[in-house]
Amino acid sequence: MEAWIKAIFFPGFLFLLVVFLGIFYMERKILADVHLRTGPYYVGKWGILQTTADVFKLLQKEFIIQRRANKLLFSLIPFVAFLMVAALIAFIPFSEHSYIVSTSFDLLVVLALVTGMPPVFFYAGWASKSKYSFIGGLRVVNQMISGEIPLWLSALAAAVFYGTLNHLQIVHESSWLGFFILLPAFLIFVTATLIVTDRPPFDIPEAEQEIVYGFLTEFGGFNYAILVLSKLIELFALYSVAVVLFLGGFKGPVLPGIVWFFIKIFGLYLFTFVVRASTPRIRMDQLLRFCWKVLTPLALLNLAFIILVKMFIS
Amino acid sequence: MLEEIREKLKSQFELESESYDTNMLLVKCDRNQLRDLMKFLKENGFNYPHTVSVVDYTPKGEGFQANYVLENLNSKKFVMVRVSIPEEDLTVPTVSDIFPPLQPHEREAWEMFGVEFIGNPRLEVMLLPEWAEGWFPLRKSYDFKKHRKPSKEKK
Amino acid sequence: MGNSISLAGYTFVVEETKEISGEDLGLLQEKLLQLNWGVQHPASGPMRLKVWVDGDEVVKVDPDIGYVLRLLEKLVEYRTWQNAIVNVERACFIDNFGTMTGYSIAAEKIADVELPKKADYVRTILCEGGRIVSHLIGLGSFVGVMGVHTPMQWALIAREKFLDAFEVYSGQRIATASIVPGGVRFEPTGKFIEKMVSAVDFLEKEFIPRYAEVFIDNPTLKIRSQGIGVVPKEKAIELGLAGPALRASGVASDVRKDYPYAAYGELDFKVVTKEEGDAYARYLVIWEELIESAKIIRQAIEGLPEGEWRTKFPIKVPAGEAYVNVEWARGCFGFHLVSDGGTGPYRLKMRAPSFANLWAMPEMMKNVKLADVPVIFASLYMCHGDIDR
Amino acid sequence: MEAKDALKIPFEATKKVIRVTKALFAPKATEIWWDKGIKRELHYRGKHIINAELCIGCSMCARACPVNCIDMVPTGVKKPRAVPKVRANECIFCGLCEDACPTKPEKAIKLTDHYSMILEDVTWDKLTEYTFEPENLDEALEKAKKMEELLEKKKQEALKKKQQAQQAKAKAEAGKEKPLAEKKPQQEGKPQKETKGEE
């Protein structure tokens, strides 16, 4: 298949749009389940079209730019953010053959792009010229940078263990032994993912009760949809990387590869949603202390441990 | 407890007090005595202020009346201090430095009745909108029909 | 555009129309950011907190209230003794029985009306039901300000059962208008008692274990709220805190115990106090009072006497006045009711506990982080209808 | 956060996360009533129903209403001189009018369990015009009119009889002057006539 067809259709844009609608629906349903509610119910069978309806509602909305906002930056930022995270998807092998590109430095590119996100979000907050957005932007930078160190370190642990940066090769070489050895790295990676993508309980940059919606406050309609979508894609890409690095990617008995891949992703998402339903948000200073005093040293220790193991195995 | 206070009030301030309820004492005092009385009551354990309740008796020709309700949290007793304010001179010395929680209550009473609490650091409009300052809606003479919100269309 | 500050390359306009003076101007000149935490804000409710922040530190907090002012105290003067309850109950919708009870007791004191015993007991049941309903919302919103909505949803499920019971009793779920001077308005039927018992059963058997498992002793909740907004015992009295906030500082002040009204004198319950005085202690006080209230309802239902539930209340009440306190869900609610011998109240002053708590709040919010503002705000357990009246 | 707690807190938090998953398998609390309709309890305070036949037009309900949303509409007949009309968009459904109504055993103004008050294409005028009026007003008025006519007839008859009697009396007085003998038969005659009228 041609690469551009892949990019648009199968593992690319349209496929992912459906996937995100599904994930959004799933989040609502699972949260509703934990809340003992029913969740979406009336639109479509079991309310399955609710998210689609919401997306169309967002697309219809007026394009509002604040009077004092930096107009160019304000309207440009969502697309920049979207392009940056959309590039992440290209490097993820959903099954043996369904990937867009595969290079020898896949992991490096993914991590580099994720590291590039904080300034984009900061500018999103800065350009909207609202106090809440501004504080939200500052918080994003603060939080993401402190979260990215453990993210890098734990991802590199896997790369060191398998001796390659190519996703496909990592999947092929993965085994049960590798899973158990990399378990601490996996836990650190998932925690760091929650921090980097500001998911609860680390949703400090968009803490609703403090600063309304952080850097997203002034966005509405299509811009908002794109920005939120890019945040969702970031989380999805990082979880996919987690699946590839630590959970054996598309490997699995009986069922086709892509199904296994999504089952694993589903597990991770379930965990995210349940955490959201049970853990109150922590404060910025507590988060920074947690990142720099606990998570980063642990990630470093883990890296040292992996290097030791690697020495013994080889 | 209340008997004790009653005796003390009689000896120190020469104030008669009557029992208001089963566990409340009513002391009627003069405006210039108020601050001393409040200080005395605070020293004697009535340190939890409830409210300032101003009553408008102008239709009956008795001016205004400010009631300070204090509670003793240890012995569970109340004292109500009553100050009458003539209509011509609506001023009372503030007690907000003695009982800080009463400061917003005094502010509210000023806003609603126009009784000026001399010495209160913050007599600003609180509950009413800014353009309604000086309406004094809880007074009996307040007329609902006279005061309407200024509408933008009529401008 | 004089009231503006430059930060990070562009100007924030603080307030365009209003001139700033006094302390606020000083804060502005020090290049502090004023956040309007409110009126249109996810956690503030209909009020505005002007929060001056220096980076992440809060310098000064100033509440701006009056957005839901209805002038209830004035409206009551235009009512008769009976129908003034609809104004009194609207002080706060969430627990409306407490306010109606207080007003009715005050009116009965002036008119010198003796209540039948059954009315006292029904009032007790309703008041405690109202307290539970209110506390459930308090619990939910306290955890809700930290981004978790599960407790609120769980609490609402339990609340629904109580509202069902109120509906069976009075015909409405929230604005019940069910307690009048001279007793209670409706007969406490067997079905009402049944519904109430089933609601308490649900609370004790389903809600309390389910909630306690996750949201009591929750580590992240603890690190957020322990040691935040600490008020020692003396300070609490000096600031004039009321209700659960006062009890969380170790002051055992509860009108139900101190000056028993309705049937509280005959029932066995304990006053919940905590010594720490921080936000978490206030949360726990609400939680334990919830359990305590369920027990009170059970006792009151067991001891419900036979007889009339309403006596005749005169249309004209002799001149006189009364000051009555009731322990409302959010604290001690005072009613200063004056009668001049007419068909309605001459003056009613409502002493609102939330009003007292609100004005104690700026003192507690000095030198805290911005993220602690909603936590302290929610822990004080205020109702906006009650603040503005 | 102390160093001791640093690992304890995430561990404890994970425990709570696992406990919350219990709720995933608990029964849902939502009741889906869209198709079924809501079942209201017996004395739900909904729409008013005003029975003009029972109403005595005393306007107690209008006086009891805390928001003054009850108007007394004059009917033109005597028995209910006026009937209540409730302005629906001002009503707060407190039910105090029902308490105040003096008719026994059934109240003339009552709050029912009908809660559906949907207006389509609503405008402010429509909203202010939305009222609860007595449904059987015409019948009641007819009845009242009939009653009045009946009463009127009776009155007329009574008047006629009186007049006749007076005329007879006058005649008798004119004819013979025996007052004592004249009155006795008349008194005996009157009850006979009344029983006839009733039959």
PDB file of C-alpha atoms in Angstrom, chain D residues 2-198:
ATOM      1  CA  GLU D   2       7.953  13.212  53.518  1.00  0.00           C
ATOM      2  CA  ALA D   3      10.417  10.699  52.192  1.00  0.00           C
ATOM      3  CA  LYS D   4       8.688   7.983  54.172  1.00  0.00           C
ATOM      4  CA  ASP D   5       5.354   8.734  52.542  1.00  0.00           C
ATOM      5  CA  ALA D   6       6.797   9.158  49.094  1.00  0.00           C
ATOM      6  CA  LEU D   7       6.134   5.588  48.071  1.00  0.00           C
ATOM      7  CA  LYS D   8       3.340   4.935  50.529  1.00  0.00           C
ATOM      8  CA  ILE D   9       1.033   7.501  49.007  1.00  0.00           C
ATOM      9  CA  PRO D  10       1.070   6.131  45.439  1.00  0.00           C
ATOM     10  CA  PHE D  11       0.640   2.652  46.873  1.00  0.00           C
ATOM     11  CA  GLU D  12      -2.322   3.653  49.023  1.00  0.00           C
ATOM     12  CA  ALA D  13      -3.791   5.613  46.146  1.00  0.00           C
ATOM     13  CA  THR D  14      -3.584   2.531  43.949  1.00  0.00           C
ATOM     14  CA  LYS D  15      -5.507   0.602  46.574  1.00  0.00           C
ATOM     15  CA  LYS D  16      -8.286   3.165  46.433  1.00  0.00           C
ATOM     16  CA  VAL D  17      -8.249   2.991  42.642  1.00  0.00           C
ATOM     17  CA  ILE D  18      -8.770  -0.739  42.772  1.00  0.00           C
ATOM     18  CA  ARG D  19     -11.594  -0.345  45.301  1.00  0.00           C
ATOM     19  CA  VAL D  20     -13.399   2.102  43.070  1.00  0.00           C
ATOM     20  CA  THR D  21     -13.599  -0.544  40.342  1.00  0.00           C
ATOM     21  CA  LYS D  22     -16.108  -2.352  42.559  1.00  0.00           C
ATOM     22  CA  ALA D  23     -18.600   0.242  41.462  1.00  0.00           C
ATOM     23  CA  LEU D  24     -18.224  -0.899  37.861  1.00  0.00           C
ATOM     24  CA  PHE D  25     -20.139  -4.040  38.750  1.00  0.00           C
ATOM     25  CA  ALA D  26     -22.701  -2.512  41.091  1.00  0.00           C
ATOM     26  CA  PRO D  27     -26.266  -1.978  39.880  1.00  0.00           C
ATOM     27  CA  LYS D  28     -26.988   1.393  38.281  1.00  0.00           C
ATOM     28  CA  ALA D  29     -29.033   3.975  40.071  1.00  0.00           C
ATOM     29  CA  THR D  30     -30.408   5.720  36.997  1.00  0.00           C
ATOM     30  CA  GLU D  31     -34.054   5.158  36.300  1.00  0.00           C
ATOM     31  CA  ILE D  32     -35.008   5.512  32.678  1.00  0.00           C
ATOM     32  CA  TRP D  33     -38.439   7.042  32.637  1.00  0.00           C
ATOM     33  CA  TRP D  34     -38.570   8.571  29.172  1.00  0.00           C
ATOM     34  CA  ASP D  35     -41.123   6.166  27.806  1.00  0.00           C
ATOM     35  CA  LYS D  36     -42.715   5.119  31.036  1.00  0.00           C
ATOM     36  CA  GLY D  37     -43.575   8.505  32.458  1.00  0.00           C
ATOM     37  CA  ILE D  38     -42.970   9.582  36.010  1.00  0.00           C
ATOM     38  CA  LYS D  39     -45.023   8.119  38.772  1.00  0.00           C
ATOM     39  CA  ARG D  40     -45.912  10.847  41.192  1.00  0.00           C
ATOM     40  CA  GLU D  41     -46.926  10.371  44.761  1.00  0.00           C
ATOM     41  CA  LEU D  42     -50.459  10.980  45.877  1.00  0.00           C
ATOM     42  CA  HIS D  43     -50.219  14.549  46.963  1.00  0.00           C
ATOM     43  CA  TYR D  44     -47.647  15.816  44.588  1.00  0.00           C
ATOM     44  CA  ARG D  45     -48.076  19.566  44.345  1.00  0.00           C
ATOM     45  CA  GLY D  46     -48.612  20.163  40.662  1.00  0.00           C
ATOM     46  CA  LYS D  47     -51.193  21.904  38.549  1.00  0.00           C
ATOM     47  CA  HIS D  48     -54.135  23.480  40.318  1.00  0.00           C
ATOM     48  CA  ILE D  49     -57.636  22.207  39.861  1.00  0.00           C
ATOM     49  CA  ILE D  50     -60.354  24.633  40.792  1.00  0.00           C
ATOM     50  CA  ASN D  51     -63.866  23.408  41.322  1.00  0.00           C
ATOM     51  CA  ALA D  52     -66.207  26.286  40.639  1.00  0.00           C
ATOM     52  CA  GLU D  53     -69.200  24.338  41.884  1.00  0.00           C
ATOM     53  CA  LEU D  54     -67.704  24.057  45.335  1.00  0.00           C
ATOM     54  CA  CYS D  55     -66.179  27.502  45.435  1.00  0.00           C
ATOM     55  CA  ILE D  56     -67.917  29.991  47.667  1.00  0.00           C
ATOM     56  CA  GLY D  57     -65.884  32.962  46.463  1.00  0.00           C
ATOM     57  CA  CYS D  58     -64.451  33.861  49.849  1.00  0.00           C
ATOM     58  CA  SER D  59     -61.009  34.783  48.412  1.00  0.00           C
ATOM     59  CA  MET D  60     -59.180  33.120  51.315  1.00  0.00           C
ATOM     60  CA  CYS D  61     -56.813  31.474  48.853  1.00  0.00           C
ATOM     61  CA  ALA D  62     -55.902  34.802  47.298  1.00  0.00           C
ATOM     62  CA  ARG D  63     -55.092  36.154  50.723  1.00  0.00           C
ATOM     63  CA  ALA D  64     -53.046  33.124  51.680  1.00  0.00           C
ATOM     64  CA  CYS D  65     -50.935  33.145  48.535  1.00  0.00           C
ATOM     65  CA  PRO D  66     -47.394  34.284  49.373  1.00  0.00           C
ATOM     66  CA  VAL D  67     -46.655  35.525  45.859  1.00  0.00           C
ATOM     67  CA  ASN D  68     -50.067  37.055  45.149  1.00  0.00           C
ATOM     68  CA  CYS D  69     -50.574  35.022  42.016  1.00  0.00           C
ATOM     69  CA  ILE D  70     -54.252  34.278  42.598  1.00  0.00           C
ATOM     70  CA  ASP D  71     -56.768  36.696  41.112  1.00  0.00           C
ATOM     71  CA  MET D  72     -60.426  36.562  42.041  1.00  0.00           C
ATOM     72  CA  VAL D  73     -62.369  36.828  38.797  1.00  0.00           C
ATOM     73  CA  PRO D  74     -65.910  38.153  39.240  1.00  0.00           C
ATOM     74  CA  THR D  75     -68.446  35.759  37.772  1.00  0.00           C
ATOM     75  CA  GLY D  76     -71.555  37.882  37.534  1.00  0.00           C
ATOM     76  CA  VAL D  77     -73.592  35.501  39.641  1.00  0.00           C
ATOM     77  CA  LYS D  78     -74.167  35.776  43.311  1.00  0.00           C
ATOM     78  CA  LYS D  79     -73.258  32.422  44.784  1.00  0.00           C
ATOM     79  CA  PRO D  80     -69.588  32.284  43.933  1.00  0.00           C
ATOM     80  CA  ARG D  81     -69.242  36.010  43.549  1.00  0.00           C
ATOM     81  CA  ALA D  82     -65.728  35.454  42.232  1.00  0.00           C
ATOM     82  CA  VAL D  83     -63.628  32.395  41.393  1.00  0.00           C
ATOM     83  CA  PRO D  84     -59.862  32.116  41.745  1.00  0.00           C
ATOM     84  CA  LYS D  85     -57.602  32.240  38.711  1.00  0.00           C
ATOM     85  CA  VAL D  86     -53.978  31.211  39.226  1.00  0.00           C
ATOM     86  CA  ARG D  87     -51.276  32.898  37.183  1.00  0.00           C
ATOM     87  CA  ALA D  88     -49.163  29.864  36.453  1.00  0.00           C
ATOM     88  CA  ASN D  89     -45.828  31.452  35.743  1.00  0.00           C
ATOM     89  CA  GLU D  90     -45.794  33.219  39.084  1.00  0.00           C
ATOM     90  CA  CYS D  91     -47.059  30.340  41.173  1.00  0.00           C
ATOM     91  CA  ILE D  92     -44.511  28.618  43.373  1.00  0.00           C
ATOM     92  CA  PHE D  93     -46.688  25.580  44.099  1.00  0.00           C
ATOM     93  CA  CYS D  94     -46.474  25.864  47.859  1.00  0.00           C
ATOM     94  CA  GLY D  95     -50.024  24.626  48.355  1.00  0.00           C
ATOM     95  CA  LEU D  96     -50.926  27.193  50.974  1.00  0.00           C
ATOM     96  CA  CYS D  97     -54.076  28.133  49.042  1.00  0.00           C
ATOM     97  CA  GLU D  98     -55.278  24.578  49.472  1.00  0.00           C
ATOM     98  CA  ASP D  99     -54.687  24.837  53.204  1.00  0.00           C
ATOM     99  CA  ALA D 100     -56.623  28.055  53.405  1.00  0.00           C
ATOM    100  CA  CYS D 101     -59.672  26.895  51.466  1.00  0.00           C
ATOM    101  CA  PRO D 102     -62.586  26.614  53.911  1.00  0.00           C
ATOM    102  CA  THR D 103     -64.878  24.290  51.912  1.00  0.00           C
ATOM    103  CA  LYS D 104     -65.446  20.916  53.510  1.00  0.00           C
ATOM    104  CA  PRO D 105     -64.965  18.054  53.045  1.00  0.00           C
ATOM    105  CA  GLU D 106     -63.581  18.643  49.555  1.00  0.00           C
ATOM    106  CA  LYS D 107     -61.464  21.687  48.807  1.00  0.00           C
ATOM    107  CA  ALA D 108     -62.540  23.962  45.987  1.00  0.00           C
ATOM    108  CA  ILE D 109     -58.915  24.724  45.030  1.00  0.00           C
ATOM    109  CA  LYS D 110     -56.580  21.774  44.987  1.00  0.00           C
ATOM    110  CA  LEU D 111     -53.105  20.918  43.758  1.00  0.00           C
ATOM    111  CA  THR D 112     -53.084  17.794  41.630  1.00  0.00           C
ATOM    112  CA  ASP D 113     -50.370  15.405  40.553  1.00  0.00           C
ATOM    113  CA  HIS D 114     -50.320  16.743  37.008  1.00  0.00           C
ATOM    114  CA  TYR D 115     -46.889  18.194  36.480  1.00  0.00           C
ATOM    115  CA  SER D 116     -46.700  18.606  32.718  1.00  0.00           C
ATOM    116  CA  MET D 117     -46.938  22.293  31.889  1.00  0.00           C
ATOM    117  CA  ILE D 118     -45.268  22.528  28.520  1.00  0.00           C
ATOM    118  CA  LEU D 119     -46.124  25.543  26.401  1.00  0.00           C
ATOM    119  CA  GLU D 120     -45.152  25.498  22.747  1.00  0.00           C
ATOM    120  CA  ASP D 121     -43.802  28.555  20.900  1.00  0.00           C
ATOM    121  CA  VAL D 122     -43.620  30.361  24.127  1.00  0.00           C
ATOM    122  CA  THR D 123     -43.580  34.133  24.226  1.00  0.00           C
ATOM    123  CA  TRP D 124     -43.690  36.383  27.228  1.00  0.00           C
ATOM    124  CA  ASP D 125     -47.315  37.271  26.546  1.00  0.00           C
ATOM    125  CA  LYS D 126     -48.267  33.639  26.267  1.00  0.00           C
ATOM    126  CA  LEU D 127     -46.499  32.916  29.500  1.00  0.00           C
ATOM    127  CA  THR D 128     -48.286  35.664  31.359  1.00  0.00           C
ATOM    128  CA  GLU D 129     -51.576  34.509  29.916  1.00  0.00           C
ATOM    129  CA  TYR D 130     -51.017  30.962  31.081  1.00  0.00           C
ATOM    130  CA  THR D 131     -53.374  30.478  33.945  1.00  0.00           C
ATOM    131  CA  PHE D 132     -55.173  27.750  35.816  1.00  0.00           C
ATOM    132  CA  GLU D 133     -58.849  28.486  35.646  1.00  0.00           C
ATOM    133  CA  PRO D 134     -61.814  26.506  36.873  1.00  0.00           C
ATOM    134  CA  GLU D 135     -62.608  23.967  34.163  1.00  0.00           C
ATOM    135  CA  ASN D 136     -66.281  23.565  35.004  1.00  0.00           C
ATOM    136  CA  LEU D 137     -66.912  27.265  35.244  1.00  0.00           C
ATOM    137  CA  ASP D 138     -69.626  27.359  32.565  1.00  0.00           C
ATOM    138  CA  GLU D 139     -71.502  24.444  34.045  1.00  0.00           C
ATOM    139  CA  ALA D 140     -71.164  25.887  37.475  1.00  0.00           C
ATOM    140  CA  LEU D 141     -72.326  29.250  36.259  1.00  0.00           C
ATOM    141  CA  GLU D 142     -75.297  27.664  34.518  1.00  0.00           C
ATOM    142  CA  LYS D 143     -76.114  25.788  37.640  1.00  0.00           C
ATOM    143  CA  ALA D 144     -75.683  28.862  39.693  1.00  0.00           C
ATOM    144  CA  LYS D 145     -77.868  30.801  37.274  1.00  0.00           C
ATOM    145  CA  LYS D 146     -80.494  28.100  37.379  1.00  0.00           C
ATOM    146  CA  MET D 147     -80.323  28.132  41.093  1.00  0.00           C
ATOM    147  CA  GLU D 148     -80.599  31.852  41.059  1.00  0.00           C
ATOM    148  CA  GLU D 149     -83.517  31.697  38.674  1.00  0.00           C
ATOM    149  CA  LEU D 150     -85.094  29.099  40.875  1.00  0.00           C
ATOM    150  CA  LEU D 151     -84.524  31.234  43.856  1.00  0.00           C
ATOM    151  CA  GLU D 152     -85.759  34.197  41.958  1.00  0.00           C
ATOM    152  CA  LYS D 153     -88.848  32.263  40.940  1.00  0.00           C
ATOM    153  CA  LYS D 154     -89.423  31.208  44.471  1.00  0.00           C
ATOM    154  CA  LYS D 155     -88.973  34.708  45.592  1.00  0.00           C
ATOM    155  CA  GLN D 156     -91.316  35.917  42.935  1.00  0.00           C
ATOM    156  CA  GLU D 157     -93.821  33.292  43.882  1.00  0.00           C
ATOM    157  CA  ALA D 158     -93.458  34.153  47.476  1.00  0.00           C
ATOM    158  CA  LEU D 159     -93.830  37.766  46.586  1.00  0.00           C
ATOM    159  CA  LYS D 160     -96.860  37.018  44.463  1.00  0.00           C
ATOM    160  CA  LYS D 161     -98.412  35.027  47.231  1.00  0.00           C
ATOM    161  CA  LYS D 162     -97.700  37.794  49.627  1.00  0.00           C
ATOM    162  CA  GLN D 163     -99.200  40.262  47.281  1.00  0.00           C
ATOM    163  CA  GLN D 164    -102.163  38.002  46.668  1.00  0.00           C
ATOM    164  CA  ALA D 165    -102.518  37.515  50.335  1.00  0.00           C
ATOM    165  CA  GLN D 166    -102.246  41.217  50.896  1.00  0.00           C
ATOM    166  CA  GLN D 167    -104.754  41.833  48.166  1.00  0.00           C
ATOM    167  CA  ALA D 168    -107.023  39.261  49.667  1.00  0.00           C
ATOM    168  CA  LYS D 169    -106.444  40.815  52.993  1.00  0.00           C
ATOM    169  CA  ALA D 170    -107.160  44.239  51.646  1.00  0.00           C
ATOM    170  CA  LYS D 171    -110.286  42.898  49.993  1.00  0.00           C
ATOM    171  CA  ALA D 172    -111.345  41.187  53.140  1.00  0.00           C
ATOM    172  CA  GLU D 173    -110.572  44.283  55.109  1.00  0.00           C
ATOM    173  CA  ALA D 174    -112.478  46.308  52.630  1.00  0.00           C
ATOM    174  CA  GLY D 175    -115.397  43.834  52.724  1.00  0.00           C
ATOM    175  CA  LYS D 176    -115.695  42.863  56.355  1.00  0.00           C
ATOM    176  CA  GLU D 177    -114.016  44.169  59.402  1.00  0.00           C
ATOM    177  CA  LYS D 178    -113.337  40.977  61.376  1.00  0.00           C
ATOM    178  CA  PRO D 179    -109.565  40.816  61.906  1.00  0.00           C
ATOM    179  CA  LEU D 180    -109.445  37.933  64.362  1.00  0.00           C
ATOM    180  CA  ALA D 181    -111.596  35.650  62.279  1.00  0.00           C
ATOM    181  CA  GLU D 182    -109.760  36.640  59.103  1.00  0.00           C
ATOM    182  CA  LYS D 183    -106.232  35.703  60.162  1.00  0.00           C
ATOM    183  CA  LYS D 184    -106.768  32.159  61.319  1.00  0.00           C
ATOM    184  CA  PRO D 185    -107.609  30.533  58.006  1.00  0.00           C
ATOM    185  CA  GLN D 186    -104.685  32.270  56.379  1.00  0.00           C
ATOM    186  CA  GLN D 187    -102.215  30.858  58.848  1.00  0.00           C
ATOM    187  CA  GLU D 188    -103.554  27.394  58.282  1.00  0.00           C
ATOM    188  CA  GLY D 189    -103.410  27.838  54.531  1.00  0.00           C
ATOM    189  CA  LYS D 190     -99.788  28.854  54.232  1.00  0.00           C
ATOM    190  CA  PRO D 191     -98.041  25.585  55.156  1.00  0.00           C
ATOM    191  CA  GLN D 192    -100.331  23.708  52.792  1.00  0.00           C
ATOM    192  CA  LYS D 193     -99.199  25.807  49.894  1.00  0.00           C
ATOM    193  CA  GLU D 194     -95.529  25.420  50.769  1.00  0.00           C
ATOM    194  CA  THR D 195     -95.702  21.657  50.813  1.00  0.00           C
ATOM    195  CA  LYS D 196     -97.318  21.835  47.426  1.00  0.00           C
ATOM    196  CA  GLY D 197     -94.465  23.881  46.062  1.00  0.00           C
ATOM    197  CA  GLU D 198     -91.918  21.382  47.282  1.00  0.00           C
TER     198      GLU D 198
END
